[in-house]
CSV table of C-alpha atoms in Angstrom, one decimal:
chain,number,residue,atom,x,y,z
A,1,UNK,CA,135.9,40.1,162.0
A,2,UNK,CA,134.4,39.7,165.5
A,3,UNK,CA,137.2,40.1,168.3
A,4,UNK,CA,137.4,37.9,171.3
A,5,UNK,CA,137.0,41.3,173.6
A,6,UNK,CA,134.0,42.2,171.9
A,7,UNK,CA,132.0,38.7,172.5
A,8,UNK,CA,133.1,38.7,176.1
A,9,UNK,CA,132.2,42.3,176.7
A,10,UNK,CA,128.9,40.8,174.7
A,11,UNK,CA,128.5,38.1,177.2
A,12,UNK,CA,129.0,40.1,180.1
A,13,UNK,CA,126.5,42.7,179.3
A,14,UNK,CA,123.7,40.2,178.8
A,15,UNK,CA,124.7,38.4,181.9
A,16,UNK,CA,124.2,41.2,183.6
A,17,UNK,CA,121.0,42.2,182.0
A,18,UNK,CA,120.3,38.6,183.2
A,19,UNK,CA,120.9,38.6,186.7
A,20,UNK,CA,118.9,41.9,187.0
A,21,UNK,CA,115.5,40.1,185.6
A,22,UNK,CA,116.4,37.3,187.7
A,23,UNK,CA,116.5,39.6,191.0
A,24,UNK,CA,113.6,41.0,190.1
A,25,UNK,CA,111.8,38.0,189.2
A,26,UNK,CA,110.4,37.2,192.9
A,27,UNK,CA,108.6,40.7,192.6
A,28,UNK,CA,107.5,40.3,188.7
A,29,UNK,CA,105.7,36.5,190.4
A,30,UNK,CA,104.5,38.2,194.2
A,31,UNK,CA,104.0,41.9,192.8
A,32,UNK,CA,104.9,43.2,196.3
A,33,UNK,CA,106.9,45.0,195.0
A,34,UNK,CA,104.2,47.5,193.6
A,35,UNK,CA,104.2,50.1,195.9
A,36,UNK,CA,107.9,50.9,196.0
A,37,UNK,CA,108.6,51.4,192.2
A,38,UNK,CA,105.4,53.6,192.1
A,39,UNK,CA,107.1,55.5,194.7
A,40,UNK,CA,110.3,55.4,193.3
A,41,UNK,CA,108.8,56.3,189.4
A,42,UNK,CA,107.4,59.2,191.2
A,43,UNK,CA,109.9,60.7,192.7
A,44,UNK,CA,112.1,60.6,190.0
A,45,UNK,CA,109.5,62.4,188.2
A,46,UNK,CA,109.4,64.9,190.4
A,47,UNK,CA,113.0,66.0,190.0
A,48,UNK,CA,112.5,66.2,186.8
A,49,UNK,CA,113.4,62.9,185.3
A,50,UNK,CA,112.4,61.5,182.0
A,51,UNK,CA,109.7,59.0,181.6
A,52,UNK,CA,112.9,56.6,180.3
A,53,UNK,CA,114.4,57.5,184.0
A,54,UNK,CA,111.2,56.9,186.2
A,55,UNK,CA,111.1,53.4,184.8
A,56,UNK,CA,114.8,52.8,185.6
A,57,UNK,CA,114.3,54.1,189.0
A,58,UNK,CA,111.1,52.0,189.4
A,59,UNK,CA,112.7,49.1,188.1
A,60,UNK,CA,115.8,49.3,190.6
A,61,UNK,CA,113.4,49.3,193.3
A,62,UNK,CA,112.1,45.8,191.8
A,63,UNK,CA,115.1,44.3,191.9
A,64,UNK,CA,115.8,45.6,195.2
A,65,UNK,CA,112.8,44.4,197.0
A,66,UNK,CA,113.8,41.2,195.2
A,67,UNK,CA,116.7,40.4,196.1
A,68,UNK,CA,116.8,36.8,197.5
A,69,UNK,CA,115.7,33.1,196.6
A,70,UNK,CA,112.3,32.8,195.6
A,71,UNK,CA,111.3,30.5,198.4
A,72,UNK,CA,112.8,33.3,201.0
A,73,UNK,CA,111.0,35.9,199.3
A,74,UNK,CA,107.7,34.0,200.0
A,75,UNK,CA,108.2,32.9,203.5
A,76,UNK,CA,108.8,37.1,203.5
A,77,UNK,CA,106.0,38.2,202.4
A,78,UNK,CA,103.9,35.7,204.6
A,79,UNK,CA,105.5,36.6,207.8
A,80,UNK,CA,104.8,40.3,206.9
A,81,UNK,CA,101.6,40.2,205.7
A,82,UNK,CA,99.8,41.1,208.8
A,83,UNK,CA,102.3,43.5,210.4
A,84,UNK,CA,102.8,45.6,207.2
A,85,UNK,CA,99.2,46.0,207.0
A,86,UNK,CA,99.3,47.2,211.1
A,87,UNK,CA,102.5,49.8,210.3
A,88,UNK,CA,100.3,51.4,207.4
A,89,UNK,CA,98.1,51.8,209.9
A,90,UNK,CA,99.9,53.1,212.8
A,91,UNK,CA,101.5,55.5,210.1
A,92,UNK,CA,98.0,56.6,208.9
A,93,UNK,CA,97.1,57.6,212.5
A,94,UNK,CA,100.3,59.2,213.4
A,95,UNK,CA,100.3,62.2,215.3
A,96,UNK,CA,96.1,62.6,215.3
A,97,UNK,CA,93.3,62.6,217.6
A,98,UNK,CA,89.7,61.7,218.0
A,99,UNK,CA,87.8,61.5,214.3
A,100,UNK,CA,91.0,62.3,212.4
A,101,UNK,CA,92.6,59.3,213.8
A,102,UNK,CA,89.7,57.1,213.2
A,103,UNK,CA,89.7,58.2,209.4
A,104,UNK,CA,93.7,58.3,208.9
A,105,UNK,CA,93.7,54.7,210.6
A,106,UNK,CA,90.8,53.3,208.3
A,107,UNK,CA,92.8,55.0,205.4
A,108,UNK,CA,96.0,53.2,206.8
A,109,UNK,CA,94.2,50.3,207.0
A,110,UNK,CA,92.9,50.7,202.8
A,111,UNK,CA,96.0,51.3,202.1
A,112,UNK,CA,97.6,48.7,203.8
A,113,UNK,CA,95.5,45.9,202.5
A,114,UNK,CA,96.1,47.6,198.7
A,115,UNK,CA,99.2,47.2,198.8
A,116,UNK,CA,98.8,43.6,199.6
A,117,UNK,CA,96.5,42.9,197.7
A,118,UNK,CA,98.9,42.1,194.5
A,119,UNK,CA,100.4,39.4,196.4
A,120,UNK,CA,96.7,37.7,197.5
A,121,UNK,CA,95.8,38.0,193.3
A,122,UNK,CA,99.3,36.2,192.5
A,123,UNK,CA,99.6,33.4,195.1
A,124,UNK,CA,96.0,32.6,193.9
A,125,UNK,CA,96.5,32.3,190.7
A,126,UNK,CA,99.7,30.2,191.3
A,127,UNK,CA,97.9,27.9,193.1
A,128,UNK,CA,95.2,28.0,190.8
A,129,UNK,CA,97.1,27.1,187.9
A,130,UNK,CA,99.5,24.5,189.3
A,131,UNK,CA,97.0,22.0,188.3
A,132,UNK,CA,96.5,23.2,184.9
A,133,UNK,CA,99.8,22.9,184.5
A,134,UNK,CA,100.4,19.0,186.0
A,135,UNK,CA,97.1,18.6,183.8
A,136,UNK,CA,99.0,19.6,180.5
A,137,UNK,CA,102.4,18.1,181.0
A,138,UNK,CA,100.9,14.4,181.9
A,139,UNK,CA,98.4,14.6,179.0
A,140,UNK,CA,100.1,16.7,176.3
A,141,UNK,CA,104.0,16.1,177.2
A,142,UNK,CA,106.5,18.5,178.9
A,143,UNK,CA,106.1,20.9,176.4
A,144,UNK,CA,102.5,21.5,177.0
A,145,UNK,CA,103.8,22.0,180.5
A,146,UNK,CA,106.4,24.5,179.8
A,147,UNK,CA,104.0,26.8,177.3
A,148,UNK,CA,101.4,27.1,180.1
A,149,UNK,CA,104.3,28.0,182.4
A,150,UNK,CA,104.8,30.8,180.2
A,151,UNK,CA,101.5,31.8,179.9
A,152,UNK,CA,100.8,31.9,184.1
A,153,UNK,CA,104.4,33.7,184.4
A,154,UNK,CA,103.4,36.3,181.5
A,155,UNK,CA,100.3,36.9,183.1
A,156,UNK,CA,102.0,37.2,186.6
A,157,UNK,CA,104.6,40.0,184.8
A,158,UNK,CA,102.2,41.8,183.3
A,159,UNK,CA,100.4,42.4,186.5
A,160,UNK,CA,103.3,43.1,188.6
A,161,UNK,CA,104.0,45.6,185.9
A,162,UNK,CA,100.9,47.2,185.5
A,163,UNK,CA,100.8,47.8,189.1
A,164,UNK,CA,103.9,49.2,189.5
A,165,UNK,CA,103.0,51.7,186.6
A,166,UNK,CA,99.6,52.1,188.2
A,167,UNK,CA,101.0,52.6,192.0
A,168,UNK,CA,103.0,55.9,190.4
A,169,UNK,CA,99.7,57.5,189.6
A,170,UNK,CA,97.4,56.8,192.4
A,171,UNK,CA,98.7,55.1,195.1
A,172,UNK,CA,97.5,52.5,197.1
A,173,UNK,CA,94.0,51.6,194.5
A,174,UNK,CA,96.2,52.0,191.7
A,175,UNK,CA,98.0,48.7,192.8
A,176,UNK,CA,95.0,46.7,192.5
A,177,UNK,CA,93.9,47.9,189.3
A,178,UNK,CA,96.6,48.3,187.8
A,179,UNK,CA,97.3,44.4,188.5
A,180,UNK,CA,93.8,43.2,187.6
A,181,UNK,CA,94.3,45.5,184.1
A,182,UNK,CA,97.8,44.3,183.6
A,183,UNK,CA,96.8,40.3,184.5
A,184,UNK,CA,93.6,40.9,182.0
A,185,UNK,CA,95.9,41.9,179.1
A,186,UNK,CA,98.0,39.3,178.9
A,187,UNK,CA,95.7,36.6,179.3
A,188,UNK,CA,93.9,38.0,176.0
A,189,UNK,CA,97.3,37.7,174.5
A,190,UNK,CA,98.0,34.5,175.7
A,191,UNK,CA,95.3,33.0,175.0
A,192,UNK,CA,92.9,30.5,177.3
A,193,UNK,CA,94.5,27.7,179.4
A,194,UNK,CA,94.6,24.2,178.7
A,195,UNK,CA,92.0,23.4,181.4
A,196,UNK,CA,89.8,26.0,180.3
A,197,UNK,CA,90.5,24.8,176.6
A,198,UNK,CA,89.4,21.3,177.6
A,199,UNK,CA,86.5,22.5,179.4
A,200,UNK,CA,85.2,24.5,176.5
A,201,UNK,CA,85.5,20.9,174.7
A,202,UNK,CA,83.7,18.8,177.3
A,203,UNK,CA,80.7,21.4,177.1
A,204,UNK,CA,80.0,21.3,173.0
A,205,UNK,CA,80.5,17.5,173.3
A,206,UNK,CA,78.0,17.2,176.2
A,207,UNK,CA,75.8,19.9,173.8
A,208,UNK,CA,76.4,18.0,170.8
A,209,UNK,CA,75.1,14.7,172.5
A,210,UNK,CA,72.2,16.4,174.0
A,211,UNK,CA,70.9,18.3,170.8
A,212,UNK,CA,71.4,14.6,168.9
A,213,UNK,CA,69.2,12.8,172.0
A,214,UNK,CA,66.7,15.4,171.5
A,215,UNK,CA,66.4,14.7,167.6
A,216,UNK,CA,66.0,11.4,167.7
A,217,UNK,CA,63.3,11.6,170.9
A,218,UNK,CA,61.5,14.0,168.3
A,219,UNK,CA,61.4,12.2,164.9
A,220,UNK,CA,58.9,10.2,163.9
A,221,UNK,CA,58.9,6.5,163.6
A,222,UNK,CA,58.5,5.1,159.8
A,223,UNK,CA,56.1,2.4,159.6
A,224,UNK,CA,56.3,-0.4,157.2
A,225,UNK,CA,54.0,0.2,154.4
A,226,UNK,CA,51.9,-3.1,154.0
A,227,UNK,CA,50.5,-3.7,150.4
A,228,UNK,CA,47.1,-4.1,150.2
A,229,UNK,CA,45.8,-7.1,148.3
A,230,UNK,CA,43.2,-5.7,146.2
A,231,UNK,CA,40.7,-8.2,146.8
A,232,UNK,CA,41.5,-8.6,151.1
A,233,UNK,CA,38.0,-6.8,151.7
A,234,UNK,CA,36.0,-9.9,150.5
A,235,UNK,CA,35.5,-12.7,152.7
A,236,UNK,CA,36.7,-16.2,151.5
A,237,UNK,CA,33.7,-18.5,151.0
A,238,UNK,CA,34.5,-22.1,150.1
A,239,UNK,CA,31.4,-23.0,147.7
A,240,UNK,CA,31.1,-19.4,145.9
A,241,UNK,CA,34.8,-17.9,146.3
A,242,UNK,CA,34.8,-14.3,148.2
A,243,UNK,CA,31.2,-13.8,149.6
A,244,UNK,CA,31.1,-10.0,148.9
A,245,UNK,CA,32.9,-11.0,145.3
A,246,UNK,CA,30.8,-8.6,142.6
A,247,UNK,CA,29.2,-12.2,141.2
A,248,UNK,CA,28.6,-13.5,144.8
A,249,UNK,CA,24.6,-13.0,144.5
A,250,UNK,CA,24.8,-14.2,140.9
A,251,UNK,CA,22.9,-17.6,140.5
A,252,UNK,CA,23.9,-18.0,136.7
A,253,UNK,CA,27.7,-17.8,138.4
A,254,UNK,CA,26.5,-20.3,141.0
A,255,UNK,CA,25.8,-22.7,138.7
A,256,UNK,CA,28.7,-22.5,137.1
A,257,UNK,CA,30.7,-23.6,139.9
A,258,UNK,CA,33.8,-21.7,138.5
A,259,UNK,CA,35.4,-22.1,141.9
A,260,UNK,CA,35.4,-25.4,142.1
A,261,UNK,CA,38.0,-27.8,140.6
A,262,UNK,CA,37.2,-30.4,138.2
């Protein structure tokens, strides 16, 4: 028999399991996060943590980065967009002169934007599939709405992930790619959107009606047959019958007056 104890203790694990995702979940959306659980997986790595402990460590750097209302975390990342970008800089550049500063400023400056980048691909797609998803809840119903939620959040996830995982083994470009690999998986698995669904339908319809106008342009037009009277090459005479009748020229049949009525 299950004890009241062990379903709260049940309960209070998965709540917390919960609110971890949830504090994370601005980060899983924005992947800003990307950089600093790369550089937390690798330095738990280097002091010799297990591949099961990296991902812990990146993971609490997720959910640190994350903390915060979604909105909050947006307006964040907008405001620090720009100046982030100029610190990676300045930190590139730090303590060099002539050439070397020029090369550890544009490598500040790669960097910089790298990191970023993961934020430009999500807020893109967000806004990108907004309307796919107004488009499939007004059409299809609410849930049509809430599956293509799912599939722009899994898509989201999986990039945030990816780039995390990514960041740990070459940082800065390994943020980008990683997101663009991990975005690319799950939309395989998920399958196309409704738009792009729809739009797949609207082009073999508009084929379908074009292959059909082009048939019927093409085939040819049945006349009637007419059937021929077998004596309509003779000309009608009104004394002698048809004038190029084989017993036209005939004077014994002339005589006869066959044609004409008693």
């Amino acid at each position: 028999m299950i004890s009241i104890s062990g379903i709260s203790s049940t309960l209070k694990t998965t709540y917390g399991y919960v609110k971890r995702f949830a504090q994370a979940t601005p980060e899983l959306i924005f992947g800003t996060g990307s950089e600093a659980a790369g550089q937390a997986m690798r330095a738990a790595k280097q002091n010799g943590g297990t591949l099961f402990e990296s991902a812990q460590a990146g993971w609490r750097a997720m959910e640190n980065a994350g903390k915060g209302s979604f909105f909050k975390n947006l307006l964040k990342n907008c405001k620090e967009f720009i100046p982030d970008i100029g610190k990676a800089i300045s930190k590139g550049t730090e303590g060099l002169t002539g050439f070397a500063k020029l090369k550890g400023g544009a490598k500040g400056l790669f960097k910089g934007i790298g990191s970023k980048l993961p934020f430009l691909f999500s807020m893109s797609m967000i806004l990108y599939e907004l309307p796919n998803i107004f488009k499939a809840t007004t059409e299809q119903g609410i849930f049509a709405g809430a599956k293509e939620t799912v599939k722009t959040g899994a898509r989201l996830t999986s990039g945030a992930l990816c780039a995390a995982v990514c960041s740990a083994i070459c940082p800065g470009i390994g943020s980008i790619a990683g997101w663009l690999i991990g975005e690319r998986i799950a939309s395989k698995l998920m399958g196309k959107s409704y738009s792009e669904q729809k739009a797949e339908e609207q082009e073999k319809y508009e084929q379908m009606a074009q292959q059909l106008t082009a048939a019927q342009q093409y085939q040819p037009q049945m006349q009637p047959q007419v059937q021929q009277n077998p004596f309509s090459s003779y000309g009608f005479n009104t004394n002698f019958g048809y004038n190029n009748a084989p017993y036209a020229n005939d004077i014994m049949m002339q005589q006869m007056r066959f044609n004409q009525v008693a």
